[in-house]
Coordinates of N, CA and C and ligand atoms in Angstrom, one line a residue:
M1 N 64.4 2.4 -2.5 CA 65.2 2.6 -1.2 C 65.1 4.0 -0.8
K2 N 64.9 4.2 0.5 CA 64.8 5.6 1.0 C 66.3 6.2 1.1
T3 N 66.4 7.4 0.7 CA 67.7 8.0 0.8 C 67.9 8.9 2.0
K4 N 68.9 8.6 2.8 CA 69.2 9.4 4.0 C 70.6 10.1 3.8
V5 N 70.6 11.4 3.8 CA 71.9 12.1 3.6 C 72.2 12.9 4.8
I6 N 73.5 13.4 4.9 CA 73.9 14.2 6.0 C 74.4 15.6 5.5
C7 N 74.0 16.7 6.1 CA 74.7 18.0 5.9 C 75.5 18.2 7.1
P8 N 76.8 18.0 7.1 CA 77.6 18.2 8.2 C 78.3 19.5 8.3
G9 N 78.6 20.0 9.5 CA 79.3 21.3 9.6 C 79.5 21.7 11.1
S10 N 80.2 22.8 11.2 CA 80.4 23.4 12.5 C 79.2 24.2 12.9
F11 N 78.6 24.9 12.0 CA 77.4 25.7 12.2 C 77.6 26.7 13.4
D12 N 78.7 27.4 13.4 CA 79.1 28.2 14.5 C 79.1 29.7 14.2
P13 N 77.9 30.4 13.9 CA 76.6 29.9 14.0 C 76.0 29.6 12.6
V14 N 74.8 29.1 12.6 CA 74.1 28.8 11.4 C 73.9 30.1 10.6
T15 N 74.0 30.0 9.3 CA 73.8 31.2 8.4 C 72.7 30.9 7.4
L16 N 72.2 31.9 6.7 CA 71.2 31.7 5.7 C 71.7 30.8 4.5
G17 N 73.1 30.8 4.3 CA 73.6 29.9 3.3 C 73.5 28.5 3.8
H18 N 73.7 28.2 5.0 CA 73.5 26.8 5.5 C 72.0 26.4 5.4
V19 N 71.1 27.3 5.7 CA 69.7 27.0 5.7 C 69.3 26.7 4.2
D20 N 69.8 27.5 3.3 CA 69.5 27.3 1.9 C 69.9 25.8 1.4
I21 N 71.1 25.4 1.8 CA 71.6 24.1 1.4 C 70.8 23.0 2.1
I22 N 70.5 23.1 3.3 CA 69.7 22.1 4.1 C 68.3 22.1 3.4
T23 N 67.7 23.2 3.1 CA 66.3 23.2 2.5 C 66.3 22.5 1.2
R24 N 67.3 22.8 0.4 CA 67.4 22.2 -1.0 C 67.6 20.7 -0.8
A25 N 68.4 20.3 0.1 CA 68.7 18.9 0.3 C 67.4 18.2 0.8
S26 N 66.6 18.9 1.6 CA 65.4 18.3 2.2 C 64.3 18.0 1.0
K27 N 64.5 18.8 -0.1 CA 63.5 18.6 -1.2 C 64.0 17.5 -2.1
M28 N 65.3 17.2 -2.0 CA 65.9 16.2 -2.9 C 65.9 14.8 -2.4
F29 N 66.0 14.7 -1.0 CA 66.2 13.4 -0.4 C 65.1 13.1 0.6
D30 N 64.9 11.8 1.0 CA 63.8 11.4 1.9 C 64.1 12.0 3.3
S31 N 65.3 11.9 3.7 CA 65.6 12.4 5.1 C 67.0 13.0 5.1
V32 N 67.1 14.1 5.9 CA 68.3 14.8 6.0 C 68.7 14.9 7.4
V33 N 69.9 14.4 7.7 CA 70.5 14.5 9.0 C 71.4 15.8 9.0
V34 N 71.2 16.7 9.9 CA 72.1 17.8 10.0 C 73.1 17.5 11.1
G35 N 74.3 17.3 10.8 CA 75.3 16.8 11.7 C 76.2 18.0 12.2
V36 N 76.0 18.2 13.5 CA 76.8 19.3 14.1 C 78.1 18.8 14.8
L37 N 79.2 19.2 14.3 CA 80.5 18.7 14.8 C 80.7 19.1 16.3
N38 N 80.9 18.1 17.1 CA 81.2 18.3 18.5 C 82.7 18.1 18.7
N39 N 83.4 19.2 18.6 CA 84.9 19.1 18.7 C 85.4 20.1 19.8
P40 N 85.6 19.6 21.0 CA 86.0 20.4 22.1 C 87.3 21.2 21.8
A41 N 88.1 20.6 20.9 CA 89.4 21.2 20.6 C 89.2 22.5 19.8
K42 N 88.1 22.6 19.1 CA 87.8 23.8 18.3 C 87.3 24.9 19.2
N43 N 87.8 26.1 19.1 CA 87.3 27.2 19.9 C 86.0 27.7 19.3
S44 N 84.9 27.1 19.6 CA 83.6 27.5 19.1 C 83.1 28.7 19.9
S45 N 82.3 29.6 19.2 CA 81.7 30.7 19.9 C 80.4 30.2 20.6
F46 N 79.8 29.2 20.0 CA 78.5 28.6 20.6 C 78.8 27.2 21.0
T47 N 78.2 26.7 22.1 CA 78.3 25.3 22.5 C 77.6 24.5 21.5
T48 N 77.9 23.2 21.5 CA 77.3 22.3 20.6 C 75.7 22.3 20.7
E49 N 75.3 22.3 22.0 CA 73.8 22.4 22.2 C 73.2 23.7 21.7
E50 N 73.9 24.8 21.9 CA 73.4 26.1 21.4 C 73.4 26.1 19.8
R51 N 74.4 25.5 19.2 CA 74.4 25.5 17.7 C 73.2 24.6 17.2
M52 N 73.0 23.5 18.0 CA 71.9 22.6 17.6 C 70.5 23.3 17.7
E53 N 70.4 24.1 18.8 CA 69.1 24.8 19.1 C 68.9 25.8 18.1
L54 N 69.9 26.6 17.7 CA 69.8 27.6 16.6 C 69.3 26.9 15.3
L55 N 69.9 25.8 15.0 CA 69.5 25.0 13.8 C 68.1 24.5 13.9
R56 N 67.7 24.0 15.0 CA 66.3 23.6 15.2 C 65.3 24.7 14.9
K57 N 65.6 25.9 15.4 CA 64.7 27.0 15.2 C 64.8 27.4 13.7
A58 N 66.0 27.4 13.1 CA 66.1 27.9 11.7 C 65.5 27.0 10.7
T59 N 65.3 25.7 11.1 CA 64.8 24.7 10.1 C 63.5 24.1 10.6
A60 N 62.8 24.9 11.5 CA 61.6 24.4 12.1 C 60.5 24.1 11.0
G61 N 60.5 24.7 9.9 CA 59.5 24.5 8.9 C 59.7 23.2 8.0
L62 N 60.8 22.6 8.2 CA 61.2 21.4 7.4 C 60.8 20.1 8.1
Q63 N 60.1 19.2 7.4 CA 59.6 18.0 8.0 C 60.6 16.9 8.1
N64 N 61.5 16.7 7.1 CA 62.3 15.5 7.1 C 63.7 15.8 7.5
I65 N 63.8 16.6 8.6 CA 65.2 17.0 9.1 C 65.4 16.5 10.5
E66 N 66.6 16.1 10.8 CA 66.9 15.6 12.1 C 68.3 16.3 12.5
I67 N 68.3 17.0 13.6 CA 69.5 17.7 14.0 C 70.2 16.8 15.0
V68 N 71.5 16.5 14.7 CA 72.2 15.6 15.6 C 73.6 16.2 15.9
E69 N 74.3 15.8 17.0 CA 75.7 16.1 17.1 C 76.5 14.8 16.8
F70 N 77.7 15.0 16.3 CA 78.5 13.9 16.1 C 80.0 14.3 16.4
D71 N 80.7 13.2 16.8 CA 82.2 13.5 16.9 C 82.9 12.3 16.2
G72 N 84.2 12.4 16.2 CA 85.0 11.4 15.5 C 84.8 11.5 14.0
L73 N 85.1 10.4 13.3 CA 85.1 10.5 11.8 C 83.7 10.5 11.2
L74 N 83.4 11.4 10.3 CA 82.1 11.4 9.6 C 81.9 10.1 8.9
A75 N 83.0 9.5 8.3 CA 82.9 8.3 7.6 C 82.3 7.2 8.5
D76 N 82.7 7.2 9.8 CA 82.2 6.1 10.7 C 80.8 6.4 11.1
Y77 N 80.5 7.7 11.4 CA 79.1 8.1 11.8 C 78.1 7.7 10.7
T78 N 78.4 8.0 9.5 CA 77.5 7.8 8.4 C 77.3 6.3 8.2
R79 N 78.3 5.5 8.4 CA 78.2 4.0 8.3 C 77.2 3.5 9.4
E80 N 77.5 4.0 10.7 CA 76.6 3.6 11.8 C 75.1 3.9 11.6
R81 N 74.9 5.1 10.9 CA 73.5 5.6 10.8 C 72.9 5.2 9.5
G82 N 73.6 4.5 8.6 CA 73.0 4.1 7.3 C 72.8 5.3 6.4
I83 N 73.7 6.2 6.5 CA 73.6 7.4 5.6 C 74.4 7.2 4.3
T84 N 73.8 7.5 3.2 CA 74.4 7.1 1.9 C 75.2 8.2 1.3
A85 N 75.0 9.5 1.7 CA 75.7 10.6 1.1 C 75.9 11.8 2.0
I86 N 76.9 12.5 1.7 CA 77.2 13.8 2.4 C 76.8 14.8 1.4
V87 N 76.0 15.8 1.9 CA 75.6 17.0 1.0 C 76.3 18.2 1.5
K88 N 77.1 18.9 0.7 CA 77.8 20.1 1.1 C 77.6 21.2 0.0
G89 N 77.6 22.4 0.5 CA 77.5 23.6 -0.4 C 78.9 24.0 -0.9
L90 N 79.0 24.4 -2.1 CA 80.2 24.9 -2.6 C 80.0 26.3 -3.0
R91 N 80.7 27.2 -2.3 CA 80.5 28.6 -2.6 C 81.3 29.2 -3.7
A92 N 82.6 28.8 -3.8 CA 83.5 29.3 -4.8 C 84.6 28.3 -5.1
V93 N 85.4 28.7 -6.1 CA 86.5 27.8 -6.4 C 87.4 27.5 -5.2
S94 N 87.5 28.6 -4.4 CA 88.4 28.5 -3.2 C 87.9 27.4 -2.3
D95 N 86.6 27.0 -2.2 CA 86.1 25.9 -1.4 C 86.5 24.6 -1.9
F96 N 86.7 24.6 -3.3 CA 86.8 23.3 -3.9 C 87.9 22.4 -3.5
E97 N 89.1 22.9 -3.3 CA 90.3 22.1 -3.0 C 90.1 21.4 -1.7
Y98 N 89.7 22.2 -0.7 CA 89.5 21.6 0.7 C 88.4 20.5 0.6
E99 N 87.3 20.9 0.0 CA 86.1 20.0 0.0 C 86.4 18.7 -0.8
F100 N 87.2 18.9 -1.9 CA 87.5 17.7 -2.7 C 88.4 16.8 -1.9
Q101 N 89.3 17.3 -1.2 CA 90.2 16.5 -0.3 C 89.4 15.8 0.7
Q102 N 88.5 16.5 1.4 CA 87.7 15.8 2.4 C 86.8 14.7 1.8
A103 N 86.3 15.0 0.6 CA 85.5 14.0 -0.1 C 86.3 12.7 -0.4
L104 N 87.5 12.9 -0.8 CA 88.4 11.8 -1.1 C 88.8 11.0 0.2
F105 N 89.1 11.7 1.2 CA 89.3 11.0 2.5 C 88.1 10.2 2.9
N106 N 87.0 10.8 2.9 CA 85.7 10.1 3.3 C 85.5 8.9 2.4
K107 N 85.7 9.0 1.1 CA 85.5 7.9 0.2 C 86.4 6.7 0.5
K108 N 87.7 7.1 0.9 CA 88.6 6.1 1.2 C 88.2 5.4 2.5
L109 N 87.8 6.2 3.5 CA 87.4 5.6 4.8 C 86.1 4.9 4.8
N110 N 85.2 5.3 3.9 CA 83.9 4.6 3.7 C 83.5 4.6 2.3
P111 N 84.0 3.5 1.5 CA 83.8 3.5 0.1 C 82.3 3.5 -0.3
E112 N 81.4 3.2 0.6 CA 79.9 3.2 0.3 C 79.4 4.7 0.2
L113 N 80.2 5.6 0.8 CA 79.7 6.9 1.0 C 80.0 7.9 -0.2
E114 N 79.0 8.6 -0.7 CA 79.1 9.5 -1.8 C 79.2 10.9 -1.2
T115 N 79.8 11.9 -1.9 CA 79.7 13.3 -1.5 C 79.1 14.0 -2.7
I116 N 78.0 14.8 -2.3 CA 77.3 15.5 -3.4 C 77.5 17.0 -3.0
F117 N 77.9 17.8 -4.0 CA 78.0 19.2 -3.8 C 76.9 20.0 -4.5
L118 N 76.3 20.9 -3.7 CA 75.3 21.8 -4.3 C 75.9 23.1 -4.4
T119 N 75.7 23.8 -5.6 CA 76.3 25.1 -5.8 C 75.6 26.1 -4.9
S120 N 76.3 26.9 -4.3 CA 75.7 27.9 -3.4 C 74.8 28.8 -4.2
N121 N 73.8 29.3 -3.6 CA 72.9 30.3 -4.2 C 73.8 31.6 -4.3
T122 N 73.7 32.3 -5.4 CA 74.6 33.4 -5.7 C 74.5 34.5 -4.5
E123 N 73.3 34.6 -4.0 CA 73.0 35.5 -2.9 C 73.9 35.2 -1.7
F124 N 74.4 34.0 -1.5 CA 75.1 33.6 -0.3 C 76.6 33.2 -0.6
M125 N 77.0 33.5 -1.7 CA 78.4 33.0 -2.1 C 79.5 33.5 -1.2
Y126 N 79.4 34.6 -0.7 CA 80.4 35.2 0.1 C 80.3 34.8 1.6
L127 N 79.1 34.3 2.0 CA 78.7 34.2 3.4 C 79.4 33.0 4.1
S128 N 79.9 33.3 5.3 CA 80.5 32.3 6.2 C 80.2 32.6 7.6
S129 N 80.3 31.6 8.5 CA 80.0 31.8 9.9 C 81.1 32.8 10.5
S130 N 82.3 32.6 10.0 CA 83.4 33.5 10.6 C 83.2 34.9 10.2
G131 N 82.7 35.1 9.0 CA 82.4 36.5 8.5 C 81.3 37.1 9.4
V132 N 80.3 36.3 9.7 CA 79.2 36.8 10.5 C 79.7 37.2 11.9
K133 N 80.6 36.4 12.4 CA 81.1 36.6 13.8 C 81.9 37.9 13.8
Q134 N 82.7 38.1 12.7 CA 83.5 39.3 12.7 C 82.6 40.6 12.5
V135 N 81.7 40.5 11.6 CA 80.8 41.7 11.4 C 80.1 42.0 12.8
A136 N 79.5 41.0 13.4 CA 78.8 41.2 14.7 C 79.7 41.8 15.8
S137 N 80.9 41.3 15.9 CA 81.7 41.7 16.9 C 82.2 43.1 16.8
L138 N 82.1 43.6 15.5 CA 82.5 45.0 15.2 C 81.3 45.9 15.1
G139 N 80.2 45.4 15.5 CA 79.0 46.3 15.6 C 78.2 46.4 14.3
G140 N 78.5 45.5 13.3 CA 77.8 45.6 12.0 C 76.4 44.9 12.0
D141 N 75.7 45.1 10.9 CA 74.4 44.6 10.8 C 74.5 43.2 10.2
I142 N 74.0 42.1 10.9 CA 74.0 40.8 10.4 C 72.7 40.3 9.9
S143 N 71.7 41.2 9.8 CA 70.3 40.7 9.6 C 70.2 40.1 8.2
S144 N 71.1 40.3 7.2 CA 70.9 39.7 5.9 C 71.8 38.4 5.8
F145 N 72.4 38.0 7.0 CA 73.3 36.9 6.9 C 72.7 35.7 7.7
V146 N 71.9 35.9 8.7 CA 71.4 34.8 9.5 C 69.8 34.8 9.6
P147 N 69.2 33.6 9.8 CA 67.8 33.6 9.8 C 67.2 34.5 10.9
E148 N 66.1 35.2 10.5 CA 65.5 36.2 11.3 C 65.1 35.7 12.7
C149 N 64.6 34.4 12.8 CA 64.2 33.9 14.0 C 65.3 33.7 15.1
V150 N 66.5 33.6 14.6 CA 67.6 33.5 15.6 C 68.6 34.7 15.6
H151 N 68.2 35.7 14.8 CA 69.1 36.9 14.7 C 69.5 37.5 16.1
D152 N 68.5 37.7 16.9 CA 68.7 38.4 18.2 C 69.6 37.5 19.1
E153 N 69.3 36.2 19.1 CA 70.1 35.3 19.9 C 71.6 35.3 19.5
I154 N 71.8 35.3 18.2 CA 73.2 35.2 17.7 C 73.9 36.5 18.0
L155 N 73.2 37.6 17.7 CA 73.8 39.0 17.9 C 74.1 39.2 19.4
K156 N 73.3 38.8 20.3 CA 73.5 38.9 21.7 C 74.8 38.3 22.2
R157 N 75.0 37.1 21.6 CA 76.2 36.4 22.0 C 77.5 37.0 21.4
L158 N 77.4 37.5 20.2 CA 78.6 37.9 19.4 C 79.0 39.3 19.6
K159 N 78.1 40.1 20.1 CA 78.4 41.6 20.2 C 79.5 41.9 21.2
Ligands
PNS1 O1 81.5 23.7 8.8 P1 82.8 23.1 8.6 O2 83.7 23.5 9.7 O3 83.4 23.3 7.2 O4 82.6 21.5 8.7 C1 83.6 20.6 8.6 C2 83.2 19.1 8.9 C3 82.5 19.1 10.2 C4 82.3 18.7 7.8 C5 84.5 18.3 8.9 O5 85.5 18.9 9.7 C6 84.3 16.9 9.4 O6 83.7 16.1 8.7 N1 84.9 16.6 10.6 C7 84.8 15.3 11.2 C8 86.2 14.6 11.0 C9 86.3 13.9 9.7 O7 85.7 12.9 9.4 N2 87.2 14.5 8.8 C10 87.2 14.0 7.4 C11 88.5 13.2 7.1 S1 90.0 14.2 7.2

C-alpha cells in the first residue's frame, strides 16, 4: 500500500526547520501533502496563497510533494484525502505537551489516523516562524533561518 502523509502547519512563513521535516518525510513516505492552514481568524503575516507559494519554491527540488490549503479539522481533511498519518517535527520538550494533546484529539476524531513525530535537527531546534518574524522586523539577519530562494521575499514583507 502506498503511504500518503501530511505535514500540516501555519508556515507563516516557511523556515529551514519546516523544509528539513518535509524533506525527511518525503524520503520516508510515498507522498507528502504539505497542508497550509487557512484560518482567517488567525492574524497571519502572509496570505494563504503567499505561504503556499513560498513553500512551493522552498520544496521545488522534491518530487513527491503536494502543497495544499486546508481549513476545518485536520482529522476530517485527512479522512477525505486518504491520508494515513500526520508528520510533525518536535523541537524540544516544550513542544511535546501541545503536540501530544493535538495528536490525541486527532486520534479521537479519526481513529485511523496516526501521528508521527520526527525529532528536529539540532541545527533548527530553536527555530520558529514567530522568531523569524521578530528578528526581521527588528532589522536582524534571517539568512540562516529561511531558505535562500525565498529569503528576499520574506524579508521584504517583514521588514
Ligand atoms: O504551524 P502550527 O501553527 O503549529 O500548525 C498547527 C496546525 C495547523 C497543525 C493545527 O492548528 C491544526 O491542525 N489545525 C486545524 C484544526 C484541528 O484539526 N485541530 C486539532 C484538534 S484540536
